[in-house]
Amino acid sequence: MTVVAQPDVTVIIGAYEAMPYLVECLASVERQTLDPARMEVIAVDDGSADGTGECLEEFAARAAMPVTVIRQENSGGPSGPRNVGLTKATGRYVFFLDADDRLGDEALERMVAMADKNGTDVVLGKVEGINRKPPTSMWGKTLDRTDVFSSNIKFTLSAQKLFRRALLERHGMRFDESLWTGEDALFTMEAYLRADGVSVVADYPCYYLVGREDGKHVTKSGSYTLRFDSARALMNLIADMVPAGTRRDTLMVRPFLVTLLPQFGPKFLKDDERIRQHKMELAGPLMAAHWNPEVARRLRVHERLRLHLVAVRRPELLPEVIEFVRAKKQADAVLEKRGTRVYLAYPHFRSKPAGVPDWVYLAEPREARAVKGYREDAAATFMRRALRKVRRSLPTRGVKTAAA
């Protein structure tokens, strides 16, 4: 009897109406330099009617590695197929591959080697875009071992990463099937927080994010209410897993900046009054529970200003700010205290009717450095004092932050 060794990696492909993109996706799996005997593929056709299932079965018949094809009725989102794949996976690692994307030829070999070398539980491979804009801030250098607090990996929470399966099984981790968007952010953030180290492969394009010409990519669809559901779930996860303090504040920047803020950008200008009011209502509890001066200071002034106006329920002041930013206008710099304070005079700065406090416009050093005449050290000290002074003046006063 032949004993089959455990695969190094299980590639899980959830596919729905993925033709013709699936053809190149599967070809990229076949081109992997990792020995086919060291990998397996679990492919789940989520109720497609465009030939996706047949394409997967043809692939299974010819592929050099073991391929399991599961065909099921449509589940309505990517979480179901991924969870089905996880229950069938036997590899030491799992990699979630979207059916309209593709792998770099050496991707799996490099990522498995990185995890084995460093004993890390999650490996990020550099992402490049094809008709889509990929995340960029985390690919500055290859990192053998890092974590979510000391790097920019919090800004890539998609599921297309290598995960140690023992980590997922030990904590019973699965994708939340109640979320229609952002389910991967929740899963990946939890993995980052539970991981014994994260590695970053930044010197080789491991993953190609493909923009569909038909515009049917899942992240581009769905009601605005789903974005608030996603932000709420991620904020609650962070609050539950990370004690209040600097580390939590660092992570909270991500849902505020990536998920919540866009709802109060150019989209807001097109919203009718009913939707604007509804967005404010949905944002209210999130701002009350998780918005604070330490989160605020980690944002650029125009980002902080918009979210402050949401927090204090002043939606009538938002359009002028949004229009100013959309027009790519430069805010005038106001230097005070011998250059130790730099205020960026976005709309409503020192307007008595608006009543927005000065600290909202006070540039952090990373933003103030572009201003001629700025003196950094003293300004940083002042910012810390200013934030302590206004901490109790925010609308979060009296609201208990979610317990860790």
Short mmCIF file of C-alpha atoms in Angstrom, two decimals:
data_model
loop_
_atom_site.label_atom_id
_atom_site.label_comp_id
_atom_site.label_asym_id
_atom_site.label_seq_id
_atom_site.Cartn_x
_atom_site.Cartn_y
_atom_site.Cartn_z
CA MET A 1 0.00 0.00 0.00
CA THR A 2 1.34 3.42 -0.98
CA VAL A 3 1.30 6.01 1.78
CA VAL A 4 0.43 9.45 0.40
CA ALA A 5 2.33 12.25 2.13
CA GLN A 6 0.38 15.24 3.40
CA PRO A 7 0.36 18.00 0.76
CA ASP A 8 2.24 21.16 1.61
CA VAL A 9 -0.58 23.36 0.39
CA THR A 10 -4.26 23.11 -0.49
CA VAL A 11 -5.40 25.65 -3.06
CA ILE A 12 -9.06 26.48 -2.44
CA ILE A 13 -10.91 27.97 -5.41
CA GLY A 14 -14.44 29.23 -4.97
CA ALA A 15 -15.95 29.86 -8.41
CA TYR A 16 -19.19 31.46 -9.53
CA GLU A 17 -19.86 32.52 -13.13
CA ALA A 18 -16.09 32.75 -13.58
CA MET A 19 -15.74 32.15 -17.31
CA PRO A 20 -13.60 32.94 -19.22
CA TYR A 21 -11.30 34.19 -16.43
CA LEU A 22 -11.21 30.74 -14.83
CA VAL A 23 -9.24 29.34 -17.76
CA GLU A 24 -6.18 31.49 -17.03
CA CYS A 25 -6.65 31.05 -13.28
CA LEU A 26 -6.37 27.26 -13.62
CA ALA A 27 -3.48 27.57 -16.06
CA SER A 28 -1.60 29.56 -13.41
CA VAL A 29 -2.12 26.69 -10.97
CA GLU A 30 -0.73 24.22 -13.49
CA ARG A 31 2.32 26.42 -14.02
CA GLN A 32 3.32 26.35 -10.36
CA THR A 33 6.96 25.42 -9.81
CA LEU A 34 5.96 23.65 -6.59
CA ASP A 35 5.99 19.88 -7.18
CA PRO A 36 2.40 18.82 -8.02
CA ALA A 37 2.78 16.00 -5.51
CA ARG A 38 3.13 18.64 -2.80
CA MET A 39 -0.20 20.35 -3.52
CA GLU A 40 -3.90 19.67 -3.92
CA VAL A 41 -6.79 21.72 -5.28
CA ILE A 42 -10.30 21.91 -3.83
CA ALA A 43 -12.57 23.73 -6.31
CA VAL A 44 -16.15 24.65 -5.44
CA ASP A 45 -18.56 25.62 -8.21
CA ASP A 46 -21.14 27.79 -6.44
CA GLY A 47 -24.10 27.18 -8.72
CA SER A 48 -22.68 28.57 -11.98
CA ALA A 49 -24.57 28.33 -15.25
CA ASP A 50 -21.83 29.54 -17.61
CA GLY A 51 -19.69 26.42 -17.93
CA THR A 52 -17.60 27.06 -14.81
CA GLY A 53 -18.36 23.64 -13.36
CA GLU A 54 -17.53 21.83 -16.59
CA CYS A 55 -14.24 23.75 -16.88
CA LEU A 56 -13.29 22.68 -13.36
CA GLU A 57 -14.07 19.04 -14.10
CA GLU A 58 -11.98 19.13 -17.28
CA PHE A 59 -9.13 20.59 -15.24
CA ALA A 60 -9.47 17.83 -12.62
CA ALA A 61 -9.24 15.18 -15.34
CA ARG A 62 -5.94 16.49 -16.75
CA ALA A 63 -4.14 18.12 -13.81
CA ALA A 64 -0.96 16.59 -12.42
CA MET A 65 -2.02 17.29 -8.82
CA PRO A 66 -5.08 15.87 -7.00
CA VAL A 67 -8.16 18.00 -7.72
CA THR A 68 -11.53 17.70 -5.98
CA VAL A 69 -14.47 19.45 -7.65
CA ILE A 70 -17.58 20.16 -5.60
CA ARG A 71 -20.69 21.49 -7.30
CA GLN A 72 -23.39 23.06 -5.15
CA GLU A 73 -26.34 25.42 -5.33
CA ASN A 74 -25.47 29.09 -5.18
CA SER A 75 -24.69 30.26 -1.65
CA GLY A 76 -24.84 33.97 -2.45
CA GLY A 77 -21.26 34.89 -1.59
CA PRO A 78 -17.64 33.74 -1.39
CA SER A 79 -17.73 32.60 2.24
CA GLY A 80 -19.71 29.42 1.68
CA PRO A 81 -17.44 27.93 -1.00
CA ARG A 82 -14.31 28.82 0.97
CA ASN A 83 -15.70 27.14 4.09
CA VAL A 84 -16.60 24.04 2.10
CA GLY A 85 -13.07 23.96 0.75
CA LEU A 86 -11.62 24.30 4.24
CA THR A 87 -13.53 21.26 5.49
CA LYS A 88 -11.99 19.16 2.69
CA ALA A 89 -8.43 20.55 2.87
CA THR A 90 -5.59 18.30 4.03
CA GLY A 91 -2.54 20.48 3.28
CA ARG A 92 -0.27 21.96 5.92
CA TYR A 93 -1.16 25.33 4.45
CA VAL A 94 -4.17 26.63 2.55
CA PHE A 95 -4.26 29.32 -0.11
CA PHE A 96 -7.52 30.96 -1.23
CA LEU A 97 -7.45 31.71 -4.95
CA ASP A 98 -10.27 33.70 -6.53
CA ALA A 99 -11.44 32.17 -9.80
CA ASP A 100 -10.95 35.37 -11.82
CA ASP A 101 -7.42 36.01 -10.54
CA ARG A 102 -4.14 34.15 -11.10
CA LEU A 103 -0.92 33.12 -9.39
CA GLY A 104 2.66 33.97 -10.25
CA ASP A 105 4.47 30.83 -11.39
CA GLU A 106 6.69 30.56 -8.30
CA ALA A 107 4.11 31.85 -5.83
CA LEU A 108 3.29 28.72 -3.85
CA GLU A 109 6.88 27.48 -3.77
CA ARG A 110 8.15 30.80 -2.46
CA MET A 111 5.39 31.28 0.12
CA VAL A 112 5.61 27.73 1.51
CA ALA A 113 9.40 28.07 1.76
CA MET A 114 8.99 31.40 3.57
CA ALA A 115 6.56 29.94 6.12
CA ASP A 116 8.73 26.86 6.70
CA LYS A 117 11.91 28.91 7.06
CA ASN A 118 10.46 31.30 9.64
CA GLY A 119 7.76 29.22 11.32
CA THR A 120 5.19 31.89 10.51
CA ASP A 121 1.46 31.21 10.30
CA VAL A 122 0.51 33.66 7.52
CA VAL A 123 2.44 34.62 4.38
CA LEU A 124 1.58 37.58 2.15
CA GLY A 125 2.77 37.44 -1.44
CA LYS A 126 3.16 40.64 -3.45
CA VAL A 127 0.01 41.54 -5.37
CA GLU A 128 -0.03 43.18 -8.80
CA GLY A 129 -3.12 44.43 -10.63
CA ILE A 130 -4.46 43.71 -14.10
CA ASN A 131 -7.14 46.34 -14.81
CA ARG A 132 -7.45 46.77 -11.05
CA LYS A 133 -5.54 48.80 -8.50
CA PRO A 134 -3.83 46.54 -5.96
CA PRO A 135 -2.77 47.45 -2.42
CA THR A 136 0.77 48.85 -2.39
CA SER A 137 1.88 50.11 1.03
CA MET A 138 2.95 46.72 2.41
CA TRP A 139 5.31 45.68 -0.39
CA GLY A 140 8.25 47.96 0.45
CA LYS A 141 10.50 45.09 1.49
CA THR A 142 10.46 41.35 2.10
CA LEU A 143 9.95 40.58 5.78
CA ASP A 144 10.80 37.21 7.28
CA ARG A 145 8.74 37.92 10.37
CA THR A 146 6.46 40.79 11.29
CA ASP A 147 3.02 41.39 12.84
CA VAL A 148 -0.09 43.46 12.24
CA PHE A 149 0.96 46.23 14.64
CA SER A 150 4.41 47.02 13.27
CA SER A 151 3.75 46.87 9.52
CA ASN A 152 1.18 47.95 6.93
CA ILE A 153 -0.31 44.47 6.47
CA LYS A 154 -3.54 45.67 8.08
CA PHE A 155 -4.23 47.42 4.77
CA THR A 156 -4.45 44.13 2.90
CA LEU A 157 -7.15 41.99 4.45
CA SER A 158 -8.20 40.04 1.37
CA ALA A 159 -8.16 36.25 1.74
CA GLN A 160 -5.56 35.58 -0.97
CA LYS A 161 -2.77 34.62 1.39
CA LEU A 162 -1.07 31.47 2.65
CA PHE A 163 -2.46 30.37 6.02
CA ARG A 164 -1.15 27.58 8.24
CA ARG A 165 -4.12 25.22 8.43
CA ALA A 166 -3.32 24.17 12.01
CA LEU A 167 -3.87 27.78 13.09
CA LEU A 168 -7.30 27.87 11.45
CA GLU A 169 -8.34 24.52 12.89
CA ARG A 170 -7.02 25.26 16.38
CA HIS A 171 -9.25 28.32 16.63
CA GLY A 172 -12.16 26.98 14.57
CA MET A 173 -11.75 29.82 12.10
CA ARG A 174 -14.21 30.04 9.22
CA PHE A 175 -15.54 32.84 6.99
CA ASP A 176 -18.65 34.60 8.31
CA GLU A 177 -21.44 33.62 5.93
CA SER A 178 -23.75 36.31 7.35
CA LEU A 179 -21.57 39.04 5.82
CA TRP A 180 -22.05 39.84 2.13
CA THR A 181 -18.89 41.91 1.86
CA GLY A 182 -15.80 42.25 4.02
CA GLU A 183 -15.95 38.65 5.20
CA ASP A 184 -12.34 38.17 4.15
CA ALA A 185 -11.24 41.21 6.18
CA LEU A 186 -12.70 39.68 9.32
CA PHE A 187 -11.06 36.30 8.69
CA THR A 188 -7.65 37.71 7.79
CA MET A 189 -7.51 40.19 10.67
CA GLU A 190 -8.29 37.37 13.11
CA ALA A 191 -5.55 35.27 11.54
CA TYR A 192 -3.07 38.16 11.84
CA LEU A 193 -3.95 38.61 15.51
CA ARG A 194 -3.73 34.90 16.34
CA ALA A 195 -0.67 34.14 14.19
CA ASP A 196 2.75 33.29 15.53
CA GLY A 197 4.33 35.70 13.08
CA VAL A 198 3.54 36.88 9.56
CA SER A 199 5.91 36.87 6.56
CA VAL A 200 5.86 39.16 3.54
CA VAL A 201 7.21 38.16 0.10
CA ALA A 202 7.69 41.54 -1.57
CA ASP A 203 10.34 40.72 -4.18
CA TYR A 204 8.21 38.51 -6.44
CA PRO A 205 4.67 39.03 -7.83
CA CYS A 206 2.81 36.13 -6.25
CA TYR A 207 -0.75 37.16 -7.07
CA TYR A 208 -2.41 38.96 -9.97
CA LEU A 209 -5.63 40.75 -9.10
CA VAL A 210 -7.72 40.80 -12.27
CA GLY A 211 -10.37 43.42 -12.99
CA ARG A 212 -13.33 41.89 -14.79
CA GLU A 213 -14.52 43.73 -17.87
CA ASP A 214 -18.12 42.86 -16.99
CA GLY A 215 -17.76 44.69 -13.67
CA LYS A 216 -19.07 41.73 -11.71
CA HIS A 217 -16.25 41.53 -9.22
CA VAL A 218 -17.87 40.98 -5.83
CA THR A 219 -16.13 43.90 -4.08
CA LYS A 220 -17.72 46.35 -6.53
CA SER A 221 -21.29 45.28 -5.86
CA GLY A 222 -23.74 45.58 -2.99
CA SER A 223 -25.69 48.17 -1.02
CA TYR A 224 -23.95 50.78 1.12
CA THR A 225 -25.56 49.17 4.18
CA LEU A 226 -23.31 46.14 3.61
CA ARG A 227 -20.24 48.36 4.01
CA PHE A 228 -21.46 49.46 7.42
CA ASP A 229 -22.08 45.81 8.35
CA SER A 230 -18.51 45.05 7.35
CA ALA A 231 -17.05 48.00 9.28
CA ARG A 232 -19.08 47.10 12.37
CA ALA A 233 -17.94 43.47 12.30
CA LEU A 234 -14.27 44.36 11.89
CA MET A 235 -14.36 47.06 14.58
CA ASN A 236 -16.04 44.67 17.00
CA LEU A 237 -13.48 41.95 16.27
CA ILE A 238 -10.60 44.34 16.94
CA ALA A 239 -12.23 45.61 20.14
CA ASP A 240 -12.86 42.06 21.34
CA MET A 241 -9.34 40.79 20.62
CA VAL A 242 -7.14 43.81 21.42
CA PRO A 243 -7.24 45.69 24.75
CA ALA A 244 -7.96 49.41 24.62
CA GLY A 245 -4.85 51.45 23.94
CA THR A 246 -2.30 52.25 21.26
CA ARG A 247 -2.36 48.83 19.60
CA ARG A 248 -6.14 48.86 19.23
CA ASP A 249 -6.11 52.44 17.94
CA THR A 250 -3.52 51.48 15.32
CA LEU A 251 -5.78 48.75 13.95
CA MET A 252 -8.98 50.80 14.12
CA VAL A 253 -7.54 53.13 11.51
CA ARG A 254 -8.17 50.44 8.90
CA PRO A 255 -11.99 50.09 9.12
CA PHE A 256 -12.42 53.84 9.59
CA LEU A 257 -10.23 54.73 6.63
CA VAL A 258 -10.95 51.91 4.17
CA THR A 259 -14.56 50.96 4.88
CA LEU A 260 -16.32 53.85 6.61
CA LEU A 261 -14.73 56.99 5.14
CA PRO A 262 -15.62 56.22 1.48
CA GLN A 263 -19.30 56.37 2.44
CA PHE A 264 -18.69 60.05 3.18
CA GLY A 265 -16.72 60.81 0.04
CA PRO A 266 -17.93 61.66 -3.50
CA LYS A 267 -20.68 59.03 -3.17
CA PHE A 268 -22.22 61.16 -0.43
CA LEU A 269 -22.68 64.07 -2.82
CA LYS A 270 -24.92 61.93 -5.02
CA ASP A 271 -26.97 60.53 -2.16
CA ASP A 272 -30.45 61.88 -1.58
CA GLU A 273 -31.32 63.28 1.83
CA ARG A 274 -32.90 60.03 3.02
CA ILE A 275 -29.73 58.02 2.31
CA ARG A 276 -27.51 60.69 3.84
CA GLN A 277 -29.54 60.55 7.02
CA HIS A 278 -29.47 56.76 7.03
CA LYS A 279 -25.68 56.73 6.66
CA MET A 280 -25.37 59.09 9.61
CA GLU A 281 -27.61 56.82 11.67
CA LEU A 282 -25.56 53.75 10.76
CA ALA A 283 -22.29 55.52 11.52
CA GLY A 284 -23.43 56.92 14.87
CA PRO A 285 -22.91 53.85 17.07
CA LEU A 286 -19.58 53.05 15.40
CA MET A 287 -18.27 56.56 16.01
CA ALA A 288 -19.50 56.52 19.59
CA ALA A 289 -17.87 53.21 20.39
CA HIS A 290 -14.57 53.39 18.53
CA TRP A 291 -13.68 56.95 17.38
CA ASN A 292 -11.25 58.74 19.69
CA PRO A 293 -8.42 61.31 19.44
CA GLU A 294 -5.73 58.64 19.13
CA VAL A 295 -7.45 57.09 16.11
CA ALA A 296 -8.10 60.58 14.73
CA ARG A 297 -4.47 61.71 14.88
CA ARG A 298 -3.39 58.73 12.78
CA LEU A 299 -5.35 60.11 9.82
CA ARG A 300 -4.57 62.95 7.45
CA VAL A 301 -6.35 66.20 8.22
CA HIS A 302 -9.01 65.97 5.50
CA GLU A 303 -9.81 62.37 6.51
CA ARG A 304 -10.00 63.30 10.18
CA LEU A 305 -12.17 66.33 9.37
CA ARG A 306 -14.79 64.31 7.49
CA LEU A 307 -15.02 61.66 10.20
CA HIS A 308 -15.18 64.31 12.91
CA LEU A 309 -18.16 65.88 11.15
CA VAL A 310 -19.80 62.45 11.07
CA ALA A 311 -19.05 61.94 14.76
CA VAL A 312 -20.60 65.26 15.77
CA ARG A 313 -23.52 64.77 13.37
CA ARG A 314 -22.92 67.75 11.11
CA PRO A 315 -23.70 66.28 7.67
CA GLU A 316 -24.56 69.72 6.28
CA LEU A 317 -20.86 70.65 6.55
CA LEU A 318 -19.61 67.61 4.66
CA PRO A 319 -20.33 68.55 1.01
CA GLU A 320 -18.02 71.57 0.99
CA VAL A 321 -15.17 69.47 2.41
CA ILE A 322 -15.81 66.61 -0.02
CA GLU A 323 -15.89 68.95 -3.01
CA PHE A 324 -12.65 70.62 -1.88
CA VAL A 325 -10.86 67.28 -1.60
CA ARG A 326 -12.33 65.91 -4.83
CA ALA A 327 -11.07 68.98 -6.69
CA LYS A 328 -7.58 68.18 -5.36
CA LYS A 329 -7.20 71.64 -3.94
CA GLN A 330 -4.32 72.36 -1.57
CA ALA A 331 -5.33 73.62 1.85
CA ASP A 332 -3.47 76.74 2.97
CA ALA A 333 -0.96 76.07 5.74
CA VAL A 334 -1.24 78.24 8.84
CA LEU A 335 1.93 78.17 10.98
CA GLU A 336 1.79 79.29 14.58
CA LYS A 337 3.99 79.16 17.67
CA ARG A 338 7.19 79.71 15.68
CA GLY A 339 6.33 76.97 13.24
CA THR A 340 5.68 74.31 15.84
CA ARG A 341 2.02 74.12 14.90
CA VAL A 342 0.79 73.63 11.34
CA TYR A 343 -2.91 73.89 10.66
CA LEU A 344 -4.23 72.93 7.24
CA ALA A 345 -7.10 75.28 6.47
CA TYR A 346 -9.62 72.98 4.88
CA PRO A 347 -13.22 74.27 4.70
CA HIS A 348 -14.79 75.54 7.96
CA PHE A 349 -11.40 76.23 9.58
CA ARG A 350 -12.02 78.71 12.40
CA SER A 351 -15.57 79.34 11.19
CA LYS A 352 -17.67 80.31 14.19
CA PRO A 353 -20.93 78.95 12.70
CA ALA A 354 -19.27 75.59 11.99
CA GLY A 355 -17.55 75.41 15.35
CA VAL A 356 -15.00 72.78 14.37
CA PRO A 357 -12.19 72.78 16.96
CA ASP A 358 -8.68 73.68 15.84
CA TRP A 359 -7.19 70.30 16.78
CA VAL A 360 -9.07 68.67 13.89
CA TYR A 361 -7.00 70.76 11.45
CA LEU A 362 -3.66 70.29 13.23
CA ALA A 363 -1.27 68.39 10.97
CA GLU A 364 0.66 65.45 12.34
CA PRO A 365 4.44 65.55 11.66
CA ARG A 366 4.22 63.17 8.67
CA GLU A 367 1.84 65.61 6.95
CA ALA A 368 3.37 68.82 8.31
CA ARG A 369 6.86 68.03 7.00
CA ALA A 370 5.83 69.20 3.54
CA VAL A 371 5.22 72.72 4.88
CA LYS A 372 8.13 75.18 4.69
CA GLY A 373 9.02 76.58 8.09
CA TYR A 374 7.67 73.67 10.12
CA ARG A 375 9.60 72.75 13.29
CA GLU A 376 8.91 69.14 14.19
CA ASP A 377 9.86 68.14 17.72
CA ALA A 378 7.99 70.79 19.64
CA ALA A 379 4.94 70.37 17.42
CA ALA A 380 4.77 66.68 18.17
CA THR A 381 4.83 67.47 21.88
CA PHE A 382 2.06 70.03 21.45
CA MET A 383 -0.08 67.55 19.52
CA ARG A 384 0.10 65.09 22.37
CA ARG A 385 -0.92 67.81 24.83
CA ALA A 386 -3.72 68.99 22.56
CA LEU A 387 -5.12 65.51 22.18
CA ARG A 388 -5.13 64.95 25.92
CA LYS A 389 -6.95 68.25 26.36
CA VAL A 390 -9.71 67.47 23.87
CA ARG A 391 -10.16 63.79 24.72
CA ARG A 392 -13.18 64.52 26.89
CA SER A 393 -14.70 67.03 24.48
CA LEU A 394 -15.46 64.50 21.75
CA PRO A 395 -18.99 63.07 21.31
CA THR A 396 -17.66 59.75 22.61
CA ARG A 397 -17.84 61.15 26.14
CA GLY A 398 -19.75 58.84 28.43
CA VAL A 399 -19.72 55.97 25.95
CA LYS A 400 -18.01 52.84 27.14
CA THR A 401 -15.61 51.34 24.59
CA ALA A 402 -16.26 47.69 23.77
CA ALA A 403 -14.45 45.44 26.20
CA ALA A 404 -11.42 43.53 25.06
#
